[in-house]
Amino acid sequence: MDPVIALLAVAVGYLLGSISFARIVAGLVDPTADITKIETVVGEGVTFTSDSVSATAVRMKVGRRYGILTATLDMLKVAIPTLLFKLAFPGEPYFLLVAAAGLIGHDWPAYYRFLGGRGETAIYGALLVIDPVGVVVTLVLGMVLGFALGNILVLRWAGLVLMIPWFWVTTGEPTFVAYMVFADLVYLFAMRPELGQY
């Protein structure tokens, strides 16, 4: 692995990942909308809060279609550079560095005082380039498991965890497994405020 190309992959991934489409979309549609804090009543006397600047915040404050647009753009900002590096350097794991750095940029963007999203869309954007079949299989398995256990957290996140054994079995490549372990740990770390409320 060429260290210069590796450094370029990290820089490109991080800088593009740092683009906050939540801020851009919300700012264009409704500049008065505060997407830096969301509150949802989830039960009698129970309110769920989050300071994640994300597609979810845009959906809740600006509207569903703009939330979907934001999620799509967040996926593309990681998927496109990941795909370009995968095509430009076949057989080399530079694209995994782009994907990992894109996730870090999304969660802790340099342009916005390191206050970003939680990373779910960034992870799935990269995974759709890395292994789209794995995404579908693990998402379906995760949903089945979540429904069977009656647990919303399992339903929502089991697919990301199941990508670790999926990569191990289907690729046998430690770099793929390491990327997925890294992505899951970063996501878990970024989700700490919400997990405490769950």
PDB file of C-alpha atoms in Angstrom:
ATOM      1  CA  MET A   1       0.000   0.000   0.000  1.00  0.00           C
ATOM      2  CA  ASP A   2       1.389   3.368  -1.048  1.00  0.00           C
ATOM      3  CA  PRO A   3       1.329   5.730   1.968  1.00  0.00           C
ATOM      4  CA  VAL A   4       0.752   8.796  -0.243  1.00  0.00           C
ATOM      5  CA  ILE A   5      -2.333   7.248  -1.854  1.00  0.00           C
ATOM      6  CA  ALA A   6      -3.505   6.065   1.565  1.00  0.00           C
ATOM      7  CA  LEU A   7      -3.168   9.583   2.955  1.00  0.00           C
ATOM      8  CA  LEU A   8      -5.002  10.984  -0.085  1.00  0.00           C
ATOM      9  CA  ALA A   9      -7.813   8.448   0.448  1.00  0.00           C
ATOM     10  CA  VAL A  10      -8.182   9.476   4.093  1.00  0.00           C
ATOM     11  CA  ALA A  11      -8.130  13.200   3.242  1.00  0.00           C
ATOM     12  CA  VAL A  12     -10.686  12.868   0.435  1.00  0.00           C
ATOM     13  CA  GLY A  13     -12.960  10.677   2.556  1.00  0.00           C
ATOM     14  CA  TYR A  14     -12.821  12.969   5.565  1.00  0.00           C
ATOM     15  CA  LEU A  15     -13.257  16.255   3.703  1.00  0.00           C
ATOM     16  CA  LEU A  16     -16.195  15.000   1.634  1.00  0.00           C
ATOM     17  CA  GLY A  17     -17.691  13.235   4.654  1.00  0.00           C
ATOM     18  CA  SER A  18     -17.557  16.535   6.546  1.00  0.00           C
ATOM     19  CA  ILE A  19     -20.071  18.134   4.177  1.00  0.00           C
ATOM     20  CA  SER A  20     -23.259  18.498   6.235  1.00  0.00           C
ATOM     21  CA  PHE A  21     -26.116  18.014   3.811  1.00  0.00           C
ATOM     22  CA  ALA A  22     -28.511  18.254   6.753  1.00  0.00           C
ATOM     23  CA  ARG A  23     -27.414  21.850   7.272  1.00  0.00           C
ATOM     24  CA  ILE A  24     -27.367  22.626   3.574  1.00  0.00           C
ATOM     25  CA  VAL A  25     -30.809  21.171   2.790  1.00  0.00           C
ATOM     26  CA  ALA A  26     -32.464  22.622   5.898  1.00  0.00           C
ATOM     27  CA  GLY A  27     -30.817  26.000   5.274  1.00  0.00           C
ATOM     28  CA  LEU A  28     -32.136  26.134   1.712  1.00  0.00           C
ATOM     29  CA  VAL A  29     -35.649  24.953   2.550  1.00  0.00           C
ATOM     30  CA  ASP A  30     -36.267  26.632   5.914  1.00  0.00           C
ATOM     31  CA  PRO A  31     -33.411  28.773   7.291  1.00  0.00           C
ATOM     32  CA  THR A  32     -35.331  29.235  10.564  1.00  0.00           C
ATOM     33  CA  ALA A  33     -35.423  25.496  11.314  1.00  0.00           C
ATOM     34  CA  ASP A  34     -33.126  24.478  14.188  1.00  0.00           C
ATOM     35  CA  ILE A  35     -31.909  21.001  13.266  1.00  0.00           C
ATOM     36  CA  THR A  36     -29.264  20.931  15.981  1.00  0.00           C
ATOM     37  CA  LYS A  37     -31.712  19.628  18.572  1.00  0.00           C
ATOM     38  CA  ILE A  38     -34.708  17.359  18.249  1.00  0.00           C
ATOM     39  CA  GLU A  39     -37.182  16.316  20.899  1.00  0.00           C
ATOM     40  CA  THR A  40     -39.817  13.610  20.592  1.00  0.00           C
ATOM     41  CA  VAL A  41     -42.364  12.566  23.171  1.00  0.00           C
ATOM     42  CA  VAL A  42     -42.155   8.761  23.313  1.00  0.00           C
ATOM     43  CA  GLY A  43     -44.403   8.114  26.282  1.00  0.00           C
ATOM     44  CA  GLU A  44     -46.197   9.738  29.153  1.00  0.00           C
ATOM     45  CA  GLY A  45     -43.718  12.184  30.631  1.00  0.00           C
ATOM     46  CA  VAL A  46     -40.845  10.729  28.549  1.00  0.00           C
ATOM     47  CA  THR A  47     -39.049  12.822  25.924  1.00  0.00           C
ATOM     48  CA  PHE A  48     -36.314  11.570  23.616  1.00  0.00           C
ATOM     49  CA  THR A  49     -33.736  14.237  22.703  1.00  0.00           C
ATOM     50  CA  SER A  50     -30.832  14.293  20.285  1.00  0.00           C
ATOM     51  CA  ASP A  51     -28.308  16.861  19.101  1.00  0.00           C
ATOM     52  CA  SER A  52     -27.426  14.815  16.015  1.00  0.00           C
ATOM     53  CA  VAL A  53     -27.388  17.042  12.925  1.00  0.00           C
ATOM     54  CA  SER A  54     -28.800  14.433  10.605  1.00  0.00           C
ATOM     55  CA  ALA A  55     -31.345  13.370   8.023  1.00  0.00           C
ATOM     56  CA  THR A  56     -33.627  12.423  10.919  1.00  0.00           C
ATOM     57  CA  ALA A  57     -33.463  15.975  12.270  1.00  0.00           C
ATOM     58  CA  VAL A  58     -34.226  17.353   8.807  1.00  0.00           C
ATOM     59  CA  ARG A  59     -37.176  14.983   8.455  1.00  0.00           C
ATOM     60  CA  MET A  60     -38.576  16.036  11.811  1.00  0.00           C
ATOM     61  CA  LYS A  61     -38.005  19.784  11.407  1.00  0.00           C
ATOM     62  CA  VAL A  62     -38.348  20.387   7.664  1.00  0.00           C
ATOM     63  CA  GLY A  63     -40.283  17.452   6.224  1.00  0.00           C
ATOM     64  CA  ARG A  64     -40.076  13.819   5.167  1.00  0.00           C
ATOM     65  CA  ARG A  65     -39.037  14.345   1.569  1.00  0.00           C
ATOM     66  CA  TYR A  66     -36.185  16.630   2.636  1.00  0.00           C
ATOM     67  CA  GLY A  67     -35.109  14.053   5.194  1.00  0.00           C
ATOM     68  CA  ILE A  68     -34.980  11.432   2.444  1.00  0.00           C
ATOM     69  CA  LEU A  69     -33.051  13.825   0.208  1.00  0.00           C
ATOM     70  CA  THR A  70     -30.563  14.480   3.018  1.00  0.00           C
ATOM     71  CA  ALA A  71     -30.110  10.765   3.713  1.00  0.00           C
ATOM     72  CA  THR A  72     -29.512  10.107   0.011  1.00  0.00           C
ATOM     73  CA  LEU A  73     -26.933  12.897  -0.263  1.00  0.00           C
ATOM     74  CA  ASP A  74     -25.205  11.697   2.923  1.00  0.00           C
ATOM     75  CA  MET A  75     -24.936   8.223   1.433  1.00  0.00           C
ATOM     76  CA  LEU A  76     -23.631   9.541  -1.883  1.00  0.00           C
ATOM     77  CA  LYS A  77     -20.938  11.736  -0.305  1.00  0.00           C
ATOM     78  CA  VAL A  78     -19.308   8.550   0.988  1.00  0.00           C
ATOM     79  CA  ALA A  79     -20.386   6.119  -1.739  1.00  0.00           C
ATOM     80  CA  ILE A  80     -19.010   8.096  -4.692  1.00  0.00           C
ATOM     81  CA  PRO A  81     -15.419   8.565  -3.450  1.00  0.00           C
ATOM     82  CA  THR A  82     -15.419   4.974  -2.145  1.00  0.00           C
ATOM     83  CA  LEU A  83     -16.453   3.751  -5.606  1.00  0.00           C
ATOM     84  CA  LEU A  84     -13.889   5.940  -7.383  1.00  0.00           C
ATOM     85  CA  PHE A  85     -11.035   4.620  -5.250  1.00  0.00           C
ATOM     86  CA  LYS A  86     -12.298   1.047  -5.643  1.00  0.00           C
ATOM     87  CA  LEU A  87     -12.272   1.424  -9.426  1.00  0.00           C
ATOM     88  CA  ALA A  88      -8.992   3.349  -9.579  1.00  0.00           C
ATOM     89  CA  PHE A  89      -7.062   0.935  -7.356  1.00  0.00           C
ATOM     90  CA  PRO A  90      -8.561  -2.539  -7.783  1.00  0.00           C
ATOM     91  CA  GLY A  91      -7.209  -5.088  -5.373  1.00  0.00           C
ATOM     92  CA  GLU A  92      -6.041  -2.437  -2.915  1.00  0.00           C
ATOM     93  CA  PRO A  93      -8.007  -1.464   0.221  1.00  0.00           C
ATOM     94  CA  TYR A  94      -7.762   2.306  -0.300  1.00  0.00           C
ATOM     95  CA  PHE A  95     -11.526   2.429  -0.758  1.00  0.00           C
ATOM     96  CA  LEU A  96     -11.951   1.111   2.798  1.00  0.00           C
ATOM     97  CA  LEU A  97      -9.839   4.013   4.062  1.00  0.00           C
ATOM     98  CA  VAL A  98     -12.063   6.442   2.135  1.00  0.00           C
ATOM     99  CA  ALA A  99     -15.164   4.838   3.658  1.00  0.00           C
ATOM    100  CA  ALA A 100     -13.754   4.933   7.206  1.00  0.00           C
ATOM    101  CA  ALA A 101     -12.606   8.544   6.881  1.00  0.00           C
ATOM    102  CA  GLY A 102     -15.965   9.530   5.378  1.00  0.00           C
ATOM    103  CA  LEU A 103     -17.699   8.170   8.459  1.00  0.00           C
ATOM    104  CA  ILE A 104     -15.397  10.152  10.756  1.00  0.00           C
ATOM    105  CA  GLY A 105     -16.022  13.293   8.703  1.00  0.00           C
ATOM    106  CA  HIS A 106     -19.776  12.779   8.838  1.00  0.00           C
ATOM    107  CA  ASP A 107     -19.761  12.344  12.627  1.00  0.00           C
ATOM    108  CA  TRP A 108     -17.141  15.002  13.417  1.00  0.00           C
ATOM    109  CA  PRO A 109     -17.069  17.456  10.481  1.00  0.00           C
ATOM    110  CA  ALA A 110     -14.187  19.905  10.348  1.00  0.00           C
ATOM    111  CA  TYR A 111     -16.411  22.573   8.797  1.00  0.00           C
ATOM    112  CA  TYR A 112     -18.921  22.643  11.665  1.00  0.00           C
ATOM    113  CA  ARG A 113     -16.908  22.543  14.890  1.00  0.00           C
ATOM    114  CA  PHE A 114     -16.944  18.723  14.779  1.00  0.00           C
ATOM    115  CA  LEU A 115     -20.719  18.528  15.436  1.00  0.00           C
ATOM    116  CA  GLY A 116     -22.301  16.145  12.963  1.00  0.00           C
ATOM    117  CA  GLY A 117     -24.536  13.127  12.593  1.00  0.00           C
ATOM    118  CA  ARG A 118     -24.239   9.631  14.003  1.00  0.00           C
ATOM    119  CA  GLY A 119     -23.098   7.874  10.845  1.00  0.00           C
ATOM    120  CA  GLU A 120     -25.735   5.348   9.821  1.00  0.00           C
ATOM    121  CA  THR A 121     -26.214   6.818   6.344  1.00  0.00           C
ATOM    122  CA  ALA A 122     -22.461   7.217   5.865  1.00  0.00           C
ATOM    123  CA  ILE A 123     -21.881   3.558   6.735  1.00  0.00           C
ATOM    124  CA  TYR A 124     -24.630   2.329   4.427  1.00  0.00           C
ATOM    125  CA  GLY A 125     -23.431   4.590   1.617  1.00  0.00           C
ATOM    126  CA  ALA A 126     -20.037   2.904   1.745  1.00  0.00           C
ATOM    127  CA  LEU A 127     -21.467  -0.587   2.208  1.00  0.00           C
ATOM    128  CA  LEU A 128     -23.638  -0.268  -0.897  1.00  0.00           C
ATOM    129  CA  VAL A 129     -20.407   0.116  -2.864  1.00  0.00           C
ATOM    130  CA  ILE A 130     -18.382  -2.439  -0.911  1.00  0.00           C
ATOM    131  CA  ASP A 131     -20.970  -5.236  -0.794  1.00  0.00           C
ATOM    132  CA  PRO A 132     -24.578  -4.429  -1.778  1.00  0.00           C
ATOM    133  CA  VAL A 133     -25.677  -8.066  -1.514  1.00  0.00           C
ATOM    134  CA  GLY A 134     -24.355  -8.221   2.040  1.00  0.00           C
ATOM    135  CA  VAL A 135     -26.314  -5.081   2.917  1.00  0.00           C
ATOM    136  CA  VAL A 136     -29.594  -6.626   1.755  1.00  0.00           C
ATOM    137  CA  VAL A 137     -28.976 -10.002   3.405  1.00  0.00           C
ATOM    138  CA  THR A 138     -27.872  -8.608   6.771  1.00  0.00           C
ATOM    139  CA  LEU A 139     -30.634  -5.969   6.828  1.00  0.00           C
ATOM    140  CA  VAL A 140     -33.287  -8.628   6.270  1.00  0.00           C
ATOM    141  CA  LEU A 141     -31.735 -10.933   8.885  1.00  0.00           C
ATOM    142  CA  GLY A 142     -31.466  -8.038  11.329  1.00  0.00           C
ATOM    143  CA  MET A 143     -35.115  -7.074  10.825  1.00  0.00           C
ATOM    144  CA  VAL A 144     -36.276 -10.669  11.308  1.00  0.00           C
ATOM    145  CA  LEU A 145     -34.188 -10.943  14.460  1.00  0.00           C
ATOM    146  CA  GLY A 146     -35.464  -7.586  15.732  1.00  0.00           C
ATOM    147  CA  PHE A 147     -39.107  -8.554  15.177  1.00  0.00           C
ATOM    148  CA  ALA A 148     -38.555 -11.971  16.757  1.00  0.00           C
ATOM    149  CA  LEU A 149     -37.004 -10.405  19.857  1.00  0.00           C
ATOM    150  CA  GLY A 150     -39.390  -7.451  19.877  1.00  0.00           C
ATOM    151  CA  ASN A 151     -36.470  -5.070  20.228  1.00  0.00           C
ATOM    152  CA  ILE A 152     -36.227  -1.827  18.230  1.00  0.00           C
ATOM    153  CA  LEU A 153     -32.454  -1.569  18.740  1.00  0.00           C
ATOM    154  CA  VAL A 154     -31.877  -5.052  17.333  1.00  0.00           C
ATOM    155  CA  LEU A 155     -34.265  -4.301  14.481  1.00  0.00           C
ATOM    156  CA  ARG A 156     -32.425  -1.131  13.596  1.00  0.00           C
ATOM    157  CA  TRP A 157     -28.779  -2.070  14.104  1.00  0.00           C
ATOM    158  CA  ALA A 158     -28.384  -5.837  13.871  1.00  0.00           C
ATOM    159  CA  GLY A 159     -27.690  -5.537  10.144  1.00  0.00           C
ATOM    160  CA  LEU A 160     -24.582  -3.455  10.800  1.00  0.00           C
ATOM    161  CA  VAL A 161     -23.278  -5.931  13.371  1.00  0.00           C
ATOM    162  CA  LEU A 162     -24.044  -8.905  11.119  1.00  0.00           C
ATOM    163  CA  MET A 163     -21.834  -7.378   8.402  1.00  0.00           C
ATOM    164  CA  ILE A 164     -18.799  -8.377  10.478  1.00  0.00           C
ATOM    165  CA  PRO A 165     -19.347 -12.170  10.177  1.00  0.00           C
ATOM    166  CA  TRP A 166     -20.691 -11.638   6.642  1.00  0.00           C
ATOM    167  CA  PHE A 167     -17.371 -10.113   5.548  1.00  0.00           C
ATOM    168  CA  TRP A 168     -15.427 -12.800   7.397  1.00  0.00           C
ATOM    169  CA  VAL A 169     -17.319 -15.614   5.667  1.00  0.00           C
ATOM    170  CA  THR A 170     -17.667 -14.088   2.196  1.00  0.00           C
ATOM    171  CA  THR A 171     -14.270 -12.421   1.794  1.00  0.00           C
ATOM    172  CA  GLY A 172     -11.962 -13.930   4.389  1.00  0.00           C
ATOM    173  CA  GLU A 173     -10.165 -10.579   4.203  1.00  0.00           C
ATOM    174  CA  PRO A 174      -9.058  -9.098   7.539  1.00  0.00           C
ATOM    175  CA  THR A 175      -9.184  -5.583   6.034  1.00  0.00           C
ATOM    176  CA  PHE A 176     -12.920  -5.877   5.327  1.00  0.00           C
ATOM    177  CA  VAL A 177     -13.610  -7.261   8.793  1.00  0.00           C
ATOM    178  CA  ALA A 178     -11.438  -4.538  10.379  1.00  0.00           C
ATOM    179  CA  TYR A 179     -13.320  -1.838   8.458  1.00  0.00           C
ATOM    180  CA  MET A 180     -16.682  -3.134   9.664  1.00  0.00           C
ATOM    181  CA  VAL A 181     -15.529  -3.485  13.275  1.00  0.00           C
ATOM    182  CA  PHE A 182     -14.191   0.076  13.084  1.00  0.00           C
ATOM    183  CA  ALA A 183     -17.428   1.406  11.546  1.00  0.00           C
ATOM    184  CA  ASP A 184     -19.593  -0.314  14.175  1.00  0.00           C
ATOM    185  CA  LEU A 185     -17.433   0.955  17.048  1.00  0.00           C
ATOM    186  CA  VAL A 186     -17.446   4.530  15.712  1.00  0.00           C
ATOM    187  CA  TYR A 187     -21.215   4.354  15.268  1.00  0.00           C
ATOM    188  CA  LEU A 188     -21.684   2.986  18.787  1.00  0.00           C
ATOM    189  CA  PHE A 189     -19.445   5.709  20.219  1.00  0.00           C
ATOM    190  CA  ALA A 190     -21.297   8.453  18.321  1.00  0.00           C
ATOM    191  CA  MET A 191     -24.672   7.059  19.455  1.00  0.00           C
ATOM    192  CA  ARG A 192     -23.853   7.177  23.191  1.00  0.00           C
ATOM    193  CA  PRO A 193     -26.246  10.059  24.015  1.00  0.00           C
ATOM    194  CA  GLU A 194     -29.164   8.299  22.308  1.00  0.00           C
ATOM    195  CA  LEU A 195     -28.292   4.839  23.631  1.00  0.00           C
ATOM    196  CA  GLY A 196     -28.433   6.111  27.189  1.00  0.00           C
ATOM    197  CA  GLN A 197     -32.027   7.220  26.556  1.00  0.00           C
ATOM    198  CA  TYR A 198     -33.037   3.955  24.898  1.00  0.00           C
TER     199      TYR A 198
END
